[in-house]
Short mmCIF file of C-alpha atoms in Angstrom, two decimals:
data_model
loop_
_atom_site.label_atom_id
_atom_site.label_comp_id
_atom_site.label_asym_id
_atom_site.label_seq_id
_atom_site.Cartn_x
_atom_site.Cartn_y
_atom_site.Cartn_z
CA MET A 1 -0.15 -0.08 -0.08
CA LYS A 2 1.47 3.47 -0.89
CA ASP A 3 2.18 5.70 1.75
CA GLN A 4 1.03 9.30 1.53
CA PRO A 5 2.48 11.11 4.75
CA ASN A 6 1.23 14.50 3.40
CA ALA A 7 -2.46 13.77 2.46
CA MET A 8 -3.63 15.44 5.55
CA ALA A 9 -0.80 18.73 5.39
CA GLY A 10 -2.85 20.59 8.15
CA ARG A 11 -5.87 22.37 9.42
CA PHE A 12 -5.87 25.72 7.78
CA PRO A 13 -4.73 24.40 4.03
CA GLY A 14 -8.25 22.46 3.90
CA LEU A 15 -11.83 22.94 5.12
CA SER A 16 -10.87 25.80 7.78
CA SER A 17 -9.20 28.24 5.17
CA LYS A 18 -12.03 27.64 2.63
CA LEU A 19 -14.77 28.24 5.19
CA ILE A 20 -13.28 31.49 6.26
CA ALA A 21 -12.68 32.66 2.92
CA THR A 22 -16.18 31.74 1.75
CA ILE A 23 -17.39 33.56 4.95
CA ILE A 24 -15.62 36.94 4.27
CA GLY A 25 -16.31 36.81 0.74
CA VAL A 26 -20.10 36.34 1.04
CA ILE A 27 -20.19 38.98 3.87
CA LEU A 28 -18.05 41.50 1.51
CA LEU A 29 -20.18 40.61 -1.39
CA VAL A 30 -23.39 41.57 0.69
CA GLU A 31 -21.70 44.81 2.06
CA ILE A 32 -20.97 45.67 -1.61
CA VAL A 33 -24.59 45.23 -2.56
CA ILE A 34 -25.59 47.41 0.72
CA PHE A 35 -23.09 49.82 -0.10
CA LEU A 36 -24.14 51.12 -3.44
CA PRO A 37 -27.77 52.36 -2.30
CA SER A 38 -25.82 53.49 0.80
CA VAL A 39 -23.52 55.63 -1.24
CA ALA A 40 -26.06 56.71 -3.55
CA SER A 41 -28.27 57.74 -0.31
CA PHE A 42 -25.13 59.67 0.96
CA ARG A 43 -24.82 61.61 -2.39
CA THR A 44 -28.49 62.53 -2.55
CA THR A 45 -28.48 63.89 1.10
CA TRP A 46 -25.30 65.85 0.33
CA LEU A 47 -26.79 67.41 -2.72
CA GLU A 48 -29.98 68.17 -0.79
CA ASP A 49 -28.50 70.00 1.86
CA ARG A 50 -26.81 71.95 -0.56
CA LEU A 51 -29.83 72.46 -2.28
CA GLN A 52 -31.57 73.84 0.79
CA ILE A 53 -29.20 76.65 0.96
CA GLY A 54 -30.48 77.61 -2.63
CA VAL A 55 -34.03 77.54 -1.39
CA VAL A 56 -33.20 80.21 1.47
CA ALA A 57 -31.20 82.29 -1.35
CA ALA A 58 -34.53 81.89 -3.35
CA ARG A 59 -36.45 83.24 -0.31
CA VAL A 60 -34.09 85.90 -0.08
CA LEU A 61 -35.00 86.71 -3.92
CA ASP A 62 -38.49 86.52 -3.33
CA ALA A 63 -38.27 89.22 -0.55
CA VAL A 64 -35.99 91.83 -2.50
CA PRO A 65 -37.84 93.58 -5.36
CA ASP A 66 -35.02 94.16 -7.30
CA VAL A 67 -32.20 91.53 -7.30
CA MET A 68 -29.67 93.61 -8.41
CA ALA A 69 -30.10 95.91 -5.33
CA LEU A 70 -28.78 93.03 -3.18
CA PRO A 71 -25.19 93.70 -1.41
CA ARG A 72 -22.31 91.50 -3.48
CA GLY A 73 -21.23 90.43 -0.18
CA LEU A 74 -24.17 88.81 0.97
CA THR A 75 -25.05 87.21 -2.32
CA ASP A 76 -21.30 85.89 -2.11
CA ARG A 77 -22.02 84.48 1.41
CA LEU A 78 -25.04 82.53 0.30
CA LEU A 79 -22.94 81.15 -2.55
CA ASN A 80 -20.04 80.18 -0.43
CA SER A 81 -22.15 78.47 1.94
CA ALA A 82 -23.86 76.57 -0.54
CA GLY A 83 -20.31 75.66 -2.18
CA ALA A 84 -21.93 77.03 -5.53
CA HIS A 85 -20.80 79.55 -8.30
CA ALA A 86 -24.30 80.44 -8.90
CA ILE A 87 -27.81 79.82 -8.01
CA VAL A 88 -30.93 79.83 -10.42
CA TYR A 89 -34.34 80.64 -9.07
CA ARG A 90 -37.23 79.85 -11.28
CA ARG A 91 -41.00 80.38 -10.73
CA GLU A 92 -44.00 81.20 -12.73
CA GLY A 93 -41.91 81.41 -15.81
CA GLN A 94 -39.49 83.86 -14.61
CA SER A 95 -35.98 83.08 -13.53
CA GLN A 96 -33.52 84.94 -11.31
CA LEU A 97 -29.89 84.36 -10.89
CA ILE A 98 -27.31 84.84 -8.12
CA GLU A 99 -23.56 84.51 -9.07
CA LEU A 100 -20.21 85.34 -7.54
CA THR A 101 -18.53 88.73 -7.87
CA THR A 102 -16.16 86.83 -10.47
CA PRO A 103 -18.21 84.69 -12.48
CA VAL A 104 -16.89 80.97 -13.10
CA MET A 105 -17.11 79.43 -16.72
CA PRO A 106 -17.44 76.01 -16.29
CA GLU A 107 -15.90 73.39 -18.92
CA THR A 108 -18.03 70.32 -18.47
CA VAL A 109 -21.31 70.25 -16.85
CA VAL A 110 -23.11 67.19 -15.43
CA THR A 111 -26.99 67.46 -14.40
CA ALA A 112 -28.00 66.17 -10.71
CA ASP A 113 -31.68 65.98 -10.94
CA LEU A 114 -33.02 65.31 -7.52
CA ARG A 115 -36.44 65.23 -8.75
CA GLN A 116 -35.75 61.50 -10.11
CA GLY A 117 -35.88 59.37 -6.90
CA ASP A 118 -35.65 55.62 -8.39
CA LEU A 119 -32.69 53.82 -6.92
CA PRO A 120 -31.06 52.94 -10.42
CA SER A 121 -30.76 56.62 -11.31
CA ARG A 122 -29.35 57.48 -7.93
CA VAL A 123 -26.86 54.61 -8.06
CA TRP A 124 -25.74 55.07 -11.28
CA GLY A 125 -25.24 58.97 -10.57
CA ALA A 126 -23.07 57.94 -7.54
CA LEU A 127 -20.78 55.68 -9.44
CA ASP A 128 -20.43 58.41 -11.95
CA THR A 129 -19.27 60.73 -9.31
CA LEU A 130 -16.90 58.41 -8.03
CA VAL A 131 -15.28 57.56 -11.23
CA ALA A 132 -15.44 61.06 -12.69
CA PRO A 133 -12.47 63.13 -13.49
CA ALA A 134 -11.41 66.26 -11.89
CA GLY A 135 -12.65 69.76 -12.91
CA ARG A 136 -16.28 68.85 -13.84
CA THR A 137 -19.12 71.06 -12.56
CA LEU A 138 -22.76 69.83 -11.25
CA ARG A 139 -25.88 71.15 -12.09
CA VAL A 140 -28.25 70.29 -9.14
CA VAL A 141 -31.78 70.86 -10.06
CA GLY A 142 -34.45 70.35 -7.13
CA GLU A 143 -37.76 71.67 -6.30
CA GLY A 144 -38.28 74.80 -4.29
CA ASP A 145 -40.51 75.16 -1.30
CA LEU A 146 -43.14 77.09 -3.13
CA ASN A 147 -45.70 75.86 -5.38
CA GLU A 148 -44.09 75.34 -9.20
CA SER A 149 -40.75 76.73 -8.09
CA LEU A 150 -37.35 75.32 -8.90
CA VAL A 151 -34.00 76.05 -7.99
CA GLU A 152 -30.62 75.18 -9.44
CA LEU A 153 -27.04 75.25 -8.35
CA LEU A 154 -24.18 75.29 -10.36
CA MET A 155 -21.16 74.14 -8.07
CA PRO A 156 -17.66 72.04 -8.76
CA GLU A 157 -17.99 68.35 -8.16
CA THR A 158 -14.60 68.14 -6.47
CA PRO A 159 -15.87 68.63 -2.74
CA LEU A 160 -18.82 65.92 -3.43
CA ARG A 161 -16.66 63.46 -4.71
CA ARG A 162 -13.99 63.80 -1.92
CA ASP A 163 -16.55 63.15 0.51
CA MET A 164 -18.09 60.36 -0.95
CA ILE A 165 -14.45 58.54 -1.31
CA ASP A 166 -14.01 59.55 2.54
CA TYR A 167 -17.54 57.80 3.29
CA SER A 168 -16.69 54.86 0.90
CA ARG A 169 -13.50 54.33 3.05
CA SER A 170 -15.00 54.58 6.22
CA PHE A 171 -17.69 52.04 5.23
CA ALA A 172 -14.91 49.78 3.87
CA LEU A 173 -13.41 49.63 6.94
CA VAL A 174 -16.35 49.06 8.89
CA SER A 175 -17.15 46.47 6.43
CA PHE A 176 -13.80 44.62 7.04
CA GLY A 177 -14.38 44.75 10.53
CA ILE A 178 -17.56 43.27 10.50
CA ALA A 179 -16.52 40.51 8.04
CA ALA A 180 -13.63 39.73 10.21
CA VAL A 181 -15.54 39.48 13.57
CA THR A 182 -18.24 37.69 11.93
CA ALA A 183 -16.04 35.10 10.19
CA PHE A 184 -14.29 34.32 13.23
CA VAL A 185 -17.33 33.94 15.31
CA LEU A 186 -18.98 31.74 12.79
CA TYR A 187 -15.85 29.83 12.07
CA VAL A 188 -15.42 28.77 15.88
CA LEU A 189 -19.27 27.78 16.07
CA VAL A 190 -18.95 25.92 12.52
CA SER A 191 -15.29 24.36 13.38
CA ARG A 192 -16.90 23.05 16.67
CA LEU A 193 -19.79 21.58 14.91
CA PHE A 194 -18.47 20.35 11.56
CA ILE A 195 -14.90 20.89 10.81
CA ASP A 196 -13.49 19.34 14.08
CA PRO A 197 -15.75 16.06 13.50
CA VAL A 198 -14.67 16.04 9.95
CA LEU A 199 -11.19 16.30 10.72
CA ARG A 200 -11.25 13.79 13.18
CA VAL A 201 -12.62 11.15 10.89
CA THR A 202 -10.44 12.10 8.14
CA GLY A 203 -7.33 11.55 10.67
CA ASN A 204 -8.74 8.27 11.52
CA MET A 205 -9.16 7.11 7.88
CA LEU A 206 -5.58 8.13 7.09
CA ALA A 207 -4.31 6.48 10.31
CA PHE A 208 -6.31 3.38 9.67
CA ARG A 209 -5.24 3.03 6.11
CA LYS A 210 -1.75 2.69 7.27
CA ALA A 211 -2.46 0.23 10.02
CA PRO A 212 -5.70 -1.48 9.22
CA GLU A 213 -4.75 -4.44 11.61
CA ASN A 214 -4.42 -2.13 14.43
CA ALA A 215 -7.80 -2.45 16.48
CA ALA A 216 -6.79 0.69 18.54
CA LEU A 217 -7.23 3.02 15.39
CA ILE A 218 -11.09 2.08 14.85
CA LEU A 219 -13.08 5.03 15.33
CA ILE A 220 -15.01 5.60 18.21
CA PRO A 221 -18.49 7.43 17.21
CA SER A 222 -20.14 9.95 18.79
CA ARG A 223 -23.63 9.84 19.92
CA ARG A 224 -24.50 12.55 17.10
CA SER A 225 -28.06 11.64 15.44
CA ASP A 226 -27.01 14.04 12.25
CA GLU A 227 -25.37 13.00 9.02
CA ILE A 228 -21.81 13.29 10.60
CA GLY A 229 -22.71 10.81 13.40
CA ILE A 230 -24.13 8.46 10.94
CA LEU A 231 -20.98 8.86 8.87
CA GLU A 232 -18.96 7.95 12.13
CA ARG A 233 -20.89 5.01 13.07
CA GLU A 234 -20.85 3.58 9.50
CA LEU A 235 -17.14 4.35 9.21
CA ALA A 236 -16.69 2.39 12.56
CA ASP A 237 -18.63 -0.49 11.56
CA MET A 238 -16.67 -0.41 8.25
CA GLU A 239 -13.13 -0.58 10.01
CA THR A 240 -14.40 -3.45 12.31
CA GLU A 241 -15.61 -5.64 9.62
CA LEU A 242 -12.35 -4.94 7.50
CA PHE A 243 -9.88 -5.53 10.65
CA SER A 244 -12.00 -8.99 10.91
CA MET A 245 -11.86 -9.72 7.37
CA LEU A 246 -8.01 -9.03 7.42
CA ARG A 247 -7.41 -11.02 10.26
CA GLN A 248 -9.28 -13.86 8.74
CA ARG A 249 -7.87 -13.55 5.43
CA ARG A 250 -4.15 -13.58 6.76
CA HIS A 251 -5.33 -16.79 8.87
CA LEU A 252 -6.72 -18.34 5.57
CA ALA A 253 -3.77 -17.34 3.73
CA ASP A 254 -1.21 -19.12 6.46
CA LEU A 255 -3.34 -22.14 6.55
CA GLY A 256 -3.72 -22.41 2.52
CA LEU A 257 0.00 -21.94 2.04
CA ALA A 258 0.30 -25.04 4.73
CA VAL A 259 -2.30 -27.01 2.90
CA ALA A 260 -0.70 -26.50 -0.32
CA LYS A 261 2.72 -27.52 0.76
CA ILE A 262 1.14 -30.58 2.36
CA ASN A 263 -1.08 -31.17 -0.81
CA HIS A 264 2.08 -30.93 -3.18
CA ASP A 265 3.80 -33.49 -1.29
CA LEU A 266 0.67 -35.82 -1.02
CA ARG A 267 0.01 -35.72 -4.60
CA ASN A 268 3.86 -36.68 -5.29
CA THR A 269 3.44 -39.46 -2.80
CA LEU A 270 0.06 -40.51 -4.75
CA SER A 271 1.58 -40.42 -8.00
CA SER A 272 4.07 -43.23 -6.88
CA ALA A 273 1.35 -45.17 -5.38
CA GLN A 274 -0.18 -44.97 -8.84
CA LEU A 275 2.84 -46.25 -10.72
CA LEU A 276 3.31 -48.98 -8.21
CA SER A 277 -0.48 -49.83 -8.78
CA ASP A 278 -0.36 -50.01 -12.68
CA GLN A 279 2.86 -52.38 -11.90
CA VAL A 280 0.82 -54.54 -9.31
CA ALA A 281 -2.25 -54.79 -11.86
CA THR A 282 0.11 -56.84 -14.07
CA LEU A 283 0.39 -59.41 -12.07
CA ASP A 284 -1.50 -62.92 -12.46
CA ASP A 285 -2.67 -63.25 -9.14
CA PRO A 286 -6.42 -63.38 -9.51
CA LYS A 287 -7.26 -61.31 -5.98
CA VAL A 288 -4.65 -58.99 -7.41
CA GLN A 289 -6.53 -58.68 -10.65
CA ARG A 290 -9.74 -58.39 -8.99
CA LEU A 291 -8.53 -55.48 -6.52
CA ALA A 292 -6.29 -53.80 -8.50
CA PRO A 293 -8.86 -51.47 -10.62
CA ARG A 294 -10.46 -50.57 -7.42
CA LEU A 295 -6.90 -49.49 -6.13
CA VAL A 296 -6.44 -47.66 -9.53
CA THR A 297 -9.69 -45.55 -9.26
CA THR A 298 -9.43 -44.54 -5.71
CA LEU A 299 -5.84 -43.23 -6.35
CA ASP A 300 -7.05 -41.36 -9.54
CA LYS A 301 -9.66 -39.63 -7.21
CA ALA A 302 -7.12 -38.75 -4.48
CA ILE A 303 -4.67 -37.30 -7.43
CA GLY A 304 -7.62 -35.42 -9.05
CA PHE A 305 -8.44 -34.26 -5.72
CA ALA A 306 -5.30 -32.92 -4.87
CA GLN A 307 -4.74 -31.40 -8.27
CA ALA A 308 -8.21 -29.51 -7.98
CA VAL A 309 -7.05 -27.56 -4.48
CA LEU A 310 -3.75 -26.74 -6.00
CA ASP A 311 -5.40 -25.29 -9.07
CA TYR A 312 -7.90 -23.31 -7.02
CA GLY A 313 -5.34 -22.25 -4.81
CA ARG A 314 -3.29 -21.23 -7.68
CA GLU A 315 -6.55 -19.15 -8.86
CA THR A 316 -5.71 -15.53 -9.05
CA SER A 317 -7.61 -12.31 -9.63
CA ILE A 318 -6.74 -11.89 -13.20
CA VAL A 319 -8.69 -8.95 -14.83
CA PRO A 320 -10.94 -10.18 -17.83
CA GLN A 321 -9.57 -9.12 -21.25
CA PHE A 322 -12.90 -8.69 -23.07
CA ALA A 323 -13.01 -9.24 -27.10
CA PRO A 324 -15.71 -10.24 -29.32
CA VAL A 325 -16.17 -13.88 -29.44
CA ASN A 326 -18.42 -16.08 -31.43
CA LEU A 327 -20.53 -17.81 -28.70
CA ARG A 328 -21.43 -20.93 -30.71
CA THR A 329 -17.88 -21.63 -31.39
CA LEU A 330 -16.83 -21.03 -27.70
CA VAL A 331 -19.66 -23.49 -26.68
CA GLU A 332 -18.45 -25.96 -29.30
CA ASP A 333 -14.70 -25.70 -28.04
CA ALA A 334 -15.91 -25.92 -24.30
CA ALA A 335 -18.05 -29.44 -25.36
CA PHE A 336 -15.22 -30.85 -26.81
CA ASP A 337 -12.63 -30.04 -24.01
CA ALA A 338 -15.33 -31.30 -21.27
CA ARG A 339 -15.77 -34.45 -23.44
CA VAL A 340 -19.33 -33.99 -24.28
CA ALA A 341 -19.53 -33.46 -27.88
CA GLY A 342 -18.81 -36.62 -29.77
CA ASN A 343 -19.77 -38.60 -26.53
CA PRO A 344 -21.16 -42.19 -27.68
CA LEU A 345 -23.48 -41.94 -24.43
CA ILE A 346 -24.79 -38.47 -24.43
CA ALA A 347 -26.50 -36.46 -27.15
CA PHE A 348 -25.38 -32.93 -27.05
CA ASP A 349 -27.46 -30.01 -28.59
CA ASN A 350 -25.63 -26.99 -29.33
CA GLY A 351 -28.86 -24.46 -30.03
CA VAL A 352 -26.82 -21.10 -29.87
CA ASP A 353 -27.25 -18.62 -33.11
CA ALA A 354 -24.26 -19.07 -35.15
CA ALA A 355 -24.14 -15.44 -35.39
CA LEU A 356 -24.43 -14.51 -32.16
CA MET A 357 -21.17 -12.66 -30.51
CA VAL A 358 -20.66 -11.83 -26.95
CA GLU A 359 -17.70 -9.75 -25.58
CA VAL A 360 -16.01 -11.72 -22.97
CA ASP A 361 -12.56 -13.02 -22.21
CA ALA A 362 -12.71 -16.25 -24.09
CA GLY A 363 -10.10 -18.27 -21.89
CA GLN A 364 -12.01 -17.49 -18.80
CA MET A 365 -15.59 -17.83 -20.14
CA GLY A 366 -14.54 -21.04 -21.82
CA ARG A 367 -13.53 -22.72 -18.44
CA VAL A 368 -16.63 -21.55 -17.19
CA LEU A 369 -18.66 -23.56 -19.88
CA VAL A 370 -16.16 -26.79 -19.63
CA ASN A 371 -16.93 -26.80 -15.60
CA LEU A 372 -20.64 -26.77 -16.30
CA LEU A 373 -20.71 -29.32 -19.40
CA LYS A 374 -18.05 -31.62 -17.23
CA ASN A 375 -20.40 -31.62 -14.61
CA ALA A 376 -23.57 -32.59 -16.58
CA ARG A 377 -21.66 -35.19 -18.25
CA GLU A 378 -20.22 -36.67 -15.06
CA ALA A 379 -23.81 -36.47 -13.47
CA LEU A 380 -25.40 -38.79 -16.40
CA GLU A 381 -22.43 -41.06 -16.34
CA ALA A 382 -23.14 -41.61 -12.61
CA VAL A 383 -26.74 -42.59 -13.42
CA PRO A 384 -26.88 -46.45 -12.82
CA GLY A 385 -28.11 -48.72 -15.35
CA GLU A 386 -28.17 -48.68 -19.29
CA PRO A 387 -27.79 -45.00 -20.47
CA GLU A 388 -30.85 -44.13 -22.68
CA GLY A 389 -31.81 -41.02 -23.92
CA PHE A 390 -29.24 -38.72 -22.16
CA ARG A 391 -28.87 -35.50 -23.58
CA ILE A 392 -27.10 -32.23 -23.00
CA GLU A 393 -28.22 -28.77 -24.68
CA ALA A 394 -26.93 -25.17 -24.92
CA ARG A 395 -29.13 -22.17 -25.76
CA ALA A 396 -28.62 -18.51 -25.77
CA ASN A 397 -31.20 -15.38 -25.80
CA ALA A 398 -29.96 -11.78 -26.39
CA ASP A 399 -31.37 -8.48 -26.04
CA SER A 400 -29.78 -4.97 -26.10
CA GLU A 401 -29.11 -5.16 -22.36
CA ARG A 402 -27.67 -8.85 -21.54
CA THR A 403 -26.94 -12.39 -23.07
CA VAL A 404 -28.46 -15.41 -21.39
CA ILE A 405 -26.80 -18.49 -22.04
CA THR A 406 -28.79 -21.71 -20.66
CA LEU A 407 -26.88 -25.17 -20.24
CA ARG A 408 -29.42 -27.97 -19.54
CA ASP A 409 -29.21 -31.76 -19.08
CA ASN A 410 -32.21 -34.41 -18.55
CA GLY A 411 -30.27 -36.14 -15.73
CA PRO A 412 -31.65 -37.00 -12.20
CA GLY A 413 -31.01 -33.07 -10.88
CA LEU A 414 -28.83 -31.95 -7.81
CA PRO A 415 -29.48 -33.46 -4.58
CA PRO A 416 -30.84 -31.31 -2.03
CA ARG A 417 -27.30 -31.17 -0.19
CA ALA A 418 -25.81 -30.13 -3.18
CA ARG A 419 -28.38 -27.18 -3.70
CA GLU A 420 -27.94 -25.97 0.01
CA ASN A 421 -24.38 -25.41 -0.67
CA LEU A 422 -24.43 -24.67 -4.27
CA PHE A 423 -21.25 -22.51 -5.29
CA VAL A 424 -19.25 -23.27 -2.00
CA ALA A 425 -15.80 -24.54 -2.31
CA PHE A 426 -15.31 -28.01 -1.19
CA GLU A 427 -19.02 -28.26 -0.05
CA GLY A 428 -21.00 -27.94 -3.39
CA SER A 429 -20.04 -31.24 -5.30
CA ALA A 430 -22.81 -33.21 -6.10
CA ARG A 431 -20.89 -36.50 -6.55
CA SER A 432 -18.87 -38.62 -4.07
CA GLY A 433 -15.20 -37.51 -4.02
CA GLY A 434 -15.84 -34.43 -5.66
CA THR A 435 -14.63 -30.87 -4.26
CA GLY A 436 -17.15 -28.41 -5.56
CA LEU A 437 -14.36 -26.22 -6.85
CA GLY A 438 -15.69 -26.08 -10.42
CA LEU A 439 -19.22 -24.38 -9.73
CA ALA A 440 -17.22 -22.10 -7.20
CA ILE A 441 -14.64 -20.75 -9.75
CA ALA A 442 -17.41 -20.48 -12.65
CA ARG A 443 -19.27 -18.20 -10.48
CA GLU A 444 -16.00 -16.04 -9.69
CA ILE A 445 -15.38 -16.00 -13.39
CA THR A 446 -18.88 -14.82 -14.27
CA GLU A 447 -19.11 -12.17 -11.71
CA ALA A 448 -15.66 -10.82 -12.77
CA HIS A 449 -17.32 -10.45 -16.37
CA GLY A 450 -20.13 -8.62 -14.29
CA GLY A 451 -22.78 -11.44 -14.95
CA VAL A 452 -24.62 -13.76 -12.67
CA LEU A 453 -24.17 -17.49 -12.78
CA ALA A 454 -27.65 -19.01 -11.40
CA TYR A 455 -29.10 -22.60 -10.78
CA VAL A 456 -32.63 -22.76 -12.14
CA GLU A 457 -34.80 -25.47 -10.63
CA GLU A 458 -36.98 -27.86 -13.25
CA ARG A 459 -39.00 -30.50 -12.88
CA GLN A 460 -36.29 -32.89 -14.14
CA GLY A 461 -32.38 -32.60 -15.07
CA THR A 462 -30.20 -29.60 -14.13
CA ARG A 463 -30.21 -26.05 -15.44
CA PHE A 464 -27.94 -23.18 -14.98
CA ASP A 465 -28.05 -19.81 -16.49
CA ILE A 466 -25.25 -17.43 -17.38
CA THR A 467 -26.53 -13.91 -17.65
CA LEU A 468 -23.77 -11.40 -18.92
CA PRO A 469 -24.47 -7.71 -19.45
CA VAL A 470 -23.77 -5.93 -22.85
CA ARG A 471 -20.79 -4.35 -23.14
CA ARG A 472 -20.97 -1.25 -24.96
CA ARG A 473 -17.81 0.62 -26.38
CA GLU A 474 -17.08 4.40 -25.68
CA GLY A 475 -17.01 6.55 -28.87
#
């Protein structure tokens, strides 16, 4: 198992930093959304304050019959208090102008109409002021305090822009402060409720991965009833099962190695005994001639059992190499290898469509078919009496999703004990002296192909169905 010591580098490079950044980002985004109408309101209030001075000036104009008679010092003070270059008062179709002693000729004039109270116009005006170049002049238009009166101010935009920048800076500082405090408080709460348990589970997974046979590393779940609590309990159960499975696998591996060594020596001994039995069979003693065939048969069974155990022990998890294969040809070859095709006592019917193709590992799937056909042949040959009408047939049905291969014989069927332990190694044999490894290997190979090997009960005989999914090539 490849070690990854840096899989969990620390606390802040992971969820914590992402959480803090996300909280601060969301808060700042909300502050930006709030900032736009706030700065627009600040600009409107600032302009309205200046416009009020224009309204006061308009009252002065109403009180004086001759505007030209106003002292220049008074008009200059009115304009300076409003920060304006000129004030225009319009009422009943007449206009009156108050301007500085030394008139200012503006180069660029921008109108700020306070009569437009919709929010988009105010926000757009505020943004325009913030990014405006220096030297512009504002024409502020608003209603007077009399009916159908209108007041206009001509004033430089620079003071307004300077105050808006100061306001924005203060707003930004307060926003960052609120974001930092809020992020810290939320981080402490979320860290205690979520991040710390997640880090605990993650650390446990990494530690258990390095030493899965250490029972002390199995997670002790908390009493939480939410999703994290479910995760902890499921992880603890999984680690417990994995720990038990690894211990059992190690014991079985050690035991299997010992059995393989014993079995290997036993097979050699039996082979030597078989050679001796062949020599004994050539003797002329009638008693020897009567007992020798039974001795040879017994030795053959013992050697076959030893060889089957060795083959099963050497069985490795080889990944199937899928390729298109003609199923009828595959069945024919398997029937020949299982000594079913051409058998004088058993009729074999290969009813698979000659054009049917399946995408399988030909070697592995051929082994499945050989095991099933061999079992069927041996079951029919074991029937006492004269063989009559024994038959094995192969069929296949295919659609867009799957292919079902059916192998059926008309023998006596499986005994109850074999049905109960079907596909269990060393227990699923239907005949005396069998190992039951053929069906166990066949099932493993079929499942490796993504399929299912199933026994189908029928009134007579034995039937197995191999269901294989249809593989679709990408592109």
